[in-house]
Amino acid sequence: MSRLASELHRLRRSPWEVLCSALVSCGLVLFSQLAVAIVPRLLPSISLLAMLPVAGLVFLAAILVGRFWRRFIGVAASAPLFVLFNVLFLWGVYLFVIRRDTSSLLDMLINAECALLLWGLYRILSGDPGIVAYESSFLEEAGCKDFVDAICSSEKYPSLSRVRHCNCCKANVRGYDHHCPAFGNCIGQKNHRLFMALLTGFVVAESTYTMCSTKYITRCITSGTLITENHLSLNMVIGTMLFSVLQVVWQVVFLIWHVYGICFNIRTHEWILKSSLSIHTTKACFVTLGSS
């Protein structure tokens, strides 16, 4: 049984609930993308660079409205499906609007990138991040009440080194870095390389899409067809381009952090724990100084 099937079985979600979650995720993608596409329609006189922060605020507002609506109707969305539908949406805008102004080589490149992203999403969602399962006999021999207790005593047991318990997946993962809601899985020893490749792939694919959409917009301006061009299509291209740029900005920062972590052998989870411990220690020092 694949990880996806076992996860659905664990959550005991009916096919109807899964379908509702997919529909809500798809609707949230359409709503947020259309909201961003309204920005160039309402603010045609400002530059694309000035539109970026406005588009970011509009996108966040759309996500918050969608979140409130999901809670109101009582249906949960799926973060991996939200990512998937965004990829499909951008790919669809490219195929039906931008493609005619793209060279054959660039067309092959962006289609290959989108296809690889979909394959990578499936692999990381259905793959094993490095789940560790120990039988009760091991715990009895180790003198531990449960597996979490054994992990806390990992200095005594080298086989448990860097094994952490994920509360989201309810699993113990070797080489645990963090739980990634966007990819619907933990990032651990077995899928960390795939995670890095997929994150790099998103940056490359969205950069390529930004380049293609920029060429389309430039063609509309230079050829004088800006007025005669379908306004919905043009606004959609500008909106998705702004969305792609915003995605690239935070993904590059995220990618740099993970490259830094690899270089210095730091896990995200460990860094968060150390930071939290430092903050608590600093607060305790201030409290002690204040009371003395």
Short mmCIF file of C-alpha atoms in Angstrom, two decimals:
data_model
loop_
_atom_site.label_atom_id
_atom_site.label_comp_id
_atom_site.label_asym_id
_atom_site.label_seq_id
_atom_site.Cartn_x
_atom_site.Cartn_y
_atom_site.Cartn_z
CA MET A 1 0.00 0.00 0.00
CA SER A 2 1.41 3.40 -0.95
CA ARG A 3 1.97 6.13 1.61
CA LEU A 4 -0.91 8.12 0.13
CA ALA A 5 -3.33 5.21 0.46
CA SER A 6 -2.19 4.41 4.01
CA GLU A 7 -2.53 8.07 5.00
CA LEU A 8 -6.09 8.21 3.68
CA HIS A 9 -6.84 4.97 5.48
CA ARG A 10 -5.37 6.32 8.74
CA LEU A 11 -7.46 9.47 8.54
CA ARG A 12 -10.50 7.38 7.53
CA ARG A 13 -11.59 9.93 5.00
CA SER A 14 -14.38 8.88 2.72
CA PRO A 15 -14.11 9.33 -1.07
CA TRP A 16 -16.69 12.13 -0.76
CA GLU A 17 -14.49 13.99 1.75
CA VAL A 18 -11.46 13.59 -0.50
CA LEU A 19 -13.46 14.89 -3.47
CA CYS A 20 -14.73 17.88 -1.46
CA SER A 21 -11.19 18.65 -0.35
CA ALA A 22 -9.98 18.55 -3.97
CA LEU A 23 -12.83 20.81 -5.13
CA VAL A 24 -12.16 23.31 -2.33
CA SER A 25 -8.43 23.34 -3.16
CA CYS A 26 -9.18 23.86 -6.85
CA GLY A 27 -11.65 26.64 -6.05
CA LEU A 28 -9.13 28.33 -3.77
CA VAL A 29 -6.52 28.28 -6.55
CA LEU A 30 -8.95 29.79 -9.07
CA PHE A 31 -10.11 32.44 -6.59
CA SER A 32 -6.57 33.47 -5.59
CA GLN A 33 -5.28 33.54 -9.17
CA LEU A 34 -8.24 35.59 -10.39
CA ALA A 35 -7.78 37.96 -7.44
CA VAL A 36 -4.14 38.55 -8.45
CA ALA A 37 -5.22 38.98 -12.11
CA ILE A 38 -7.49 41.86 -11.04
CA VAL A 39 -4.45 43.88 -9.89
CA PRO A 40 -3.24 44.86 -13.41
CA ARG A 41 -6.87 45.52 -14.37
CA LEU A 42 -7.41 47.97 -11.50
CA LEU A 43 -3.91 49.50 -11.57
CA PRO A 44 -2.91 49.65 -15.26
CA SER A 45 -0.85 52.82 -14.89
CA ILE A 46 1.75 51.54 -12.40
CA SER A 47 4.81 49.49 -13.29
CA LEU A 48 5.01 45.71 -12.92
CA LEU A 49 7.58 46.14 -10.16
CA ALA A 50 5.18 48.34 -8.19
CA MET A 51 2.44 45.74 -8.71
CA LEU A 52 4.46 43.04 -6.91
CA PRO A 53 3.76 44.07 -3.29
CA VAL A 54 0.13 44.82 -4.17
CA ALA A 55 -0.23 41.39 -5.78
CA GLY A 56 1.35 39.79 -2.70
CA LEU A 57 -1.13 41.48 -0.37
CA VAL A 58 -4.07 40.58 -2.61
CA PHE A 59 -2.94 36.96 -2.76
CA LEU A 60 -2.62 36.75 1.04
CA ALA A 61 -6.05 38.37 1.44
CA ALA A 62 -7.54 35.83 -0.98
CA ILE A 63 -5.98 32.96 0.99
CA LEU A 64 -7.36 34.36 4.27
CA VAL A 65 -10.84 34.75 2.75
CA GLY A 66 -10.62 31.20 1.41
CA ARG A 67 -9.54 29.93 4.81
CA PHE A 68 -12.49 31.63 6.48
CA TRP A 69 -14.86 30.20 3.87
CA ARG A 70 -13.44 26.68 4.35
CA ARG A 71 -14.06 26.90 8.06
CA PHE A 72 -17.57 28.23 7.46
CA ILE A 73 -18.57 25.32 5.21
CA GLY A 74 -16.60 22.83 7.32
CA VAL A 75 -14.46 21.37 4.51
CA ALA A 76 -10.68 21.13 4.77
CA ALA A 77 -8.47 21.95 1.81
CA SER A 78 -5.31 20.04 0.91
CA ALA A 79 -1.99 21.87 0.69
CA PRO A 80 -0.44 19.37 -1.78
CA LEU A 81 -3.52 19.67 -4.01
CA PHE A 82 -3.28 23.47 -3.76
CA VAL A 83 0.32 23.26 -5.03
CA LEU A 84 -0.70 20.78 -7.74
CA PHE A 85 -3.57 22.92 -9.03
CA ASN A 86 -1.36 26.01 -9.08
CA VAL A 87 1.14 24.17 -11.27
CA LEU A 88 -1.66 23.01 -13.57
CA PHE A 89 -3.14 26.51 -13.69
CA LEU A 90 0.15 28.14 -14.71
CA TRP A 91 0.77 25.37 -17.23
CA GLY A 92 -2.71 25.90 -18.68
CA VAL A 93 -2.20 29.66 -19.05
CA TYR A 94 1.07 28.96 -20.82
CA LEU A 95 -0.43 26.39 -23.21
CA PHE A 96 -3.52 28.38 -24.17
CA VAL A 97 -2.18 31.95 -24.15
CA ILE A 98 1.59 32.35 -24.03
CA ARG A 99 2.76 29.39 -26.09
CA ARG A 100 2.25 30.97 -29.51
CA ASP A 101 4.92 33.60 -28.75
CA THR A 102 7.48 31.10 -27.44
CA SER A 103 10.31 29.47 -29.39
CA SER A 104 10.26 25.70 -29.93
CA LEU A 105 13.25 25.13 -27.65
CA LEU A 106 11.79 27.16 -24.81
CA ASP A 107 8.42 25.47 -25.35
CA MET A 108 9.99 22.02 -24.95
CA LEU A 109 11.88 23.20 -21.88
CA ILE A 110 8.92 24.61 -19.95
CA ASN A 111 6.68 21.64 -20.80
CA ALA A 112 9.39 19.24 -19.62
CA GLU A 113 9.83 21.25 -16.41
CA CYS A 114 6.09 21.18 -15.63
CA ALA A 115 5.90 17.44 -16.31
CA LEU A 116 8.90 16.79 -14.05
CA LEU A 117 7.32 18.90 -11.29
CA LEU A 118 4.17 16.77 -11.40
CA TRP A 119 6.24 13.59 -11.29
CA GLY A 120 8.32 14.95 -8.41
CA LEU A 121 5.19 15.93 -6.46
CA TYR A 122 3.84 12.42 -6.82
CA ARG A 123 7.14 10.85 -5.76
CA ILE A 124 7.60 12.98 -2.66
CA LEU A 125 3.95 12.61 -1.61
CA SER A 126 3.88 8.84 -2.00
CA GLY A 127 7.48 8.10 -0.98
CA ASP A 128 9.00 7.05 2.32
CA PRO A 129 10.89 9.89 4.08
CA GLY A 130 12.76 7.39 6.26
CA ILE A 131 10.15 6.10 8.68
CA VAL A 132 11.61 3.99 11.48
CA ALA A 133 9.52 1.33 13.19
CA TYR A 134 10.81 -0.59 16.21
CA GLU A 135 9.01 -3.48 17.84
CA SER A 136 8.02 -3.52 21.50
CA SER A 137 10.84 -6.00 22.24
CA PHE A 138 13.38 -3.31 21.33
CA LEU A 139 11.78 -0.86 23.76
CA GLU A 140 11.77 -3.44 26.56
CA GLU A 141 15.42 -4.23 25.97
CA ALA A 142 16.27 -0.51 25.90
CA GLY A 143 14.30 0.08 29.11
CA CYS A 144 12.13 2.81 27.52
CA LYS A 145 8.42 3.34 27.99
CA ASP A 146 7.80 4.34 24.37
CA PHE A 147 9.64 5.18 21.17
CA VAL A 148 9.76 8.92 21.97
CA ASP A 149 11.54 8.06 25.22
CA ALA A 150 14.03 5.97 23.26
CA ILE A 151 14.65 8.86 20.87
CA CYS A 152 15.38 11.17 23.80
CA SER A 153 18.06 8.70 24.89
CA SER A 154 19.51 8.45 21.37
CA GLU A 155 23.04 9.02 22.71
CA LYS A 156 22.89 5.48 24.12
CA TYR A 157 21.53 4.06 20.88
CA PRO A 158 23.41 5.19 17.72
CA SER A 159 20.75 3.60 15.51
CA LEU A 160 18.29 6.24 16.76
CA SER A 161 20.58 9.17 15.97
CA ARG A 162 18.60 12.05 14.42
CA VAL A 163 15.35 10.10 14.54
CA ARG A 164 12.51 12.47 15.42
CA HIS A 165 8.79 12.02 15.91
CA CYS A 166 6.50 13.97 13.54
CA ASN A 167 3.20 14.90 15.17
CA CYS A 168 1.61 15.58 11.76
CA CYS A 169 2.38 12.16 10.26
CA LYS A 170 2.38 10.33 13.62
CA ALA A 171 5.62 8.66 12.54
CA ASN A 172 9.27 8.46 13.60
CA VAL A 173 11.53 9.68 10.81
CA ARG A 174 15.28 9.17 10.48
CA GLY A 175 17.17 12.32 9.50
CA TYR A 176 14.05 14.38 10.19
CA ASP A 177 14.35 17.94 8.84
CA HIS A 178 10.78 19.24 8.94
CA HIS A 179 7.23 18.40 7.96
CA CYS A 180 6.38 20.02 4.64
CA PRO A 181 2.62 20.74 4.36
CA ALA A 182 3.01 21.86 0.73
CA PHE A 183 4.37 18.44 -0.26
CA GLY A 184 2.22 16.50 2.20
CA ASN A 185 5.08 14.56 3.74
CA CYS A 186 7.95 14.68 6.19
CA ILE A 187 11.37 15.56 4.84
CA GLY A 188 13.85 12.99 6.11
CA GLN A 189 16.89 10.97 5.19
CA LYS A 190 15.31 9.12 2.26
CA ASN A 191 13.63 12.03 0.47
CA HIS A 192 15.81 15.03 1.35
CA ARG A 193 17.59 14.94 -2.02
CA LEU A 194 14.25 14.72 -3.83
CA PHE A 195 13.00 17.66 -1.76
CA MET A 196 16.02 19.77 -2.75
CA ALA A 197 15.64 18.78 -6.40
CA LEU A 198 11.92 19.58 -6.34
CA LEU A 199 12.48 22.95 -4.64
CA THR A 200 15.14 23.81 -7.24
CA GLY A 201 12.77 22.63 -9.97
CA PHE A 202 10.05 25.00 -8.78
CA VAL A 203 12.48 27.94 -8.84
CA VAL A 204 13.69 27.05 -12.35
CA ALA A 205 10.20 26.36 -13.75
CA GLU A 206 8.68 29.56 -12.33
CA SER A 207 11.67 31.58 -13.57
CA THR A 208 11.18 30.09 -17.04
CA TYR A 209 7.47 30.90 -16.89
CA THR A 210 8.27 34.47 -15.83
CA MET A 211 10.60 34.81 -18.82
CA CYS A 212 7.98 33.45 -21.25
CA SER A 213 5.19 35.66 -19.86
CA THR A 214 7.47 38.71 -20.00
CA LYS A 215 8.15 38.04 -23.69
CA TYR A 216 4.40 37.78 -24.31
CA ILE A 217 3.70 41.09 -22.54
CA THR A 218 6.59 42.79 -24.36
CA ARG A 219 5.26 41.52 -27.70
CA CYS A 220 1.83 42.95 -26.93
CA ILE A 221 3.36 46.35 -26.14
CA THR A 222 5.82 46.58 -29.05
CA SER A 223 3.43 45.26 -31.70
CA GLY A 224 0.67 47.67 -30.70
CA THR A 225 -1.82 44.85 -30.00
CA LEU A 226 -2.12 45.77 -26.32
CA ILE A 227 -5.53 47.38 -26.91
CA THR A 228 -6.90 44.69 -29.22
CA GLU A 229 -5.58 41.80 -27.10
CA ASN A 230 -8.09 39.91 -24.96
CA HIS A 231 -8.01 41.76 -21.64
CA LEU A 232 -8.81 38.66 -19.60
CA SER A 233 -5.94 36.72 -21.18
CA LEU A 234 -3.49 39.60 -20.80
CA ASN A 235 -4.45 40.23 -17.17
CA MET A 236 -4.18 36.51 -16.47
CA VAL A 237 -0.68 36.41 -17.93
CA ILE A 238 0.41 39.46 -15.90
CA GLY A 239 -1.21 38.04 -12.75
CA THR A 240 0.44 34.63 -13.08
CA MET A 241 3.77 36.32 -13.83
CA LEU A 242 3.48 38.35 -10.60
CA PHE A 243 2.54 35.18 -8.73
CA SER A 244 5.57 33.35 -10.16
CA VAL A 245 7.95 36.15 -9.19
CA LEU A 246 6.59 36.18 -5.63
CA GLN A 247 7.00 32.41 -5.43
CA VAL A 248 10.57 32.56 -6.71
CA VAL A 249 11.51 35.22 -4.13
CA TRP A 250 10.58 33.18 -1.05
CA GLN A 251 11.61 29.84 -2.59
CA VAL A 252 15.13 31.15 -3.32
CA VAL A 253 15.45 32.25 0.33
CA PHE A 254 14.17 28.84 1.45
CA LEU A 255 16.57 27.07 -0.92
CA ILE A 256 19.55 29.11 0.31
CA TRP A 257 18.69 28.18 3.89
CA HIS A 258 18.61 24.46 3.06
CA VAL A 259 21.89 24.67 1.14
CA TYR A 260 23.38 26.37 4.20
CA GLY A 261 21.97 23.61 6.40
CA ILE A 262 23.52 20.92 4.18
CA CYS A 263 26.91 22.65 4.19
CA PHE A 264 26.98 22.94 8.00
CA ASN A 265 25.06 19.73 8.79
CA ILE A 266 22.10 21.56 10.33
CA ARG A 267 18.52 20.29 10.29
CA THR A 268 15.62 22.75 10.28
CA HIS A 269 13.97 21.03 13.24
CA GLU A 270 17.20 21.13 15.27
CA TRP A 271 17.76 24.80 14.47
CA ILE A 272 14.22 25.70 15.58
CA LEU A 273 14.68 23.81 18.85
CA LYS A 274 18.02 25.53 19.53
CA SER A 275 16.52 28.93 18.71
CA SER A 276 13.56 28.29 21.01
CA LEU A 277 15.90 27.17 23.78
CA SER A 278 18.03 30.32 23.37
CA ILE A 279 14.93 32.53 23.54
CA HIS A 280 13.68 30.78 26.68
CA THR A 281 17.13 31.04 28.27
CA THR A 282 17.30 34.76 27.49
CA LYS A 283 13.84 35.34 28.95
CA ALA A 284 14.78 33.41 32.09
CA CYS A 285 17.91 35.58 32.49
CA PHE A 286 15.85 38.77 32.21
CA VAL A 287 13.32 37.45 34.73
CA THR A 288 16.11 36.54 37.13
CA LEU A 289 17.75 39.96 36.76
CA GLY A 290 14.42 41.69 37.24
CA SER A 291 13.58 39.81 40.42
CA SER A 292 17.03 40.31 41.98
#
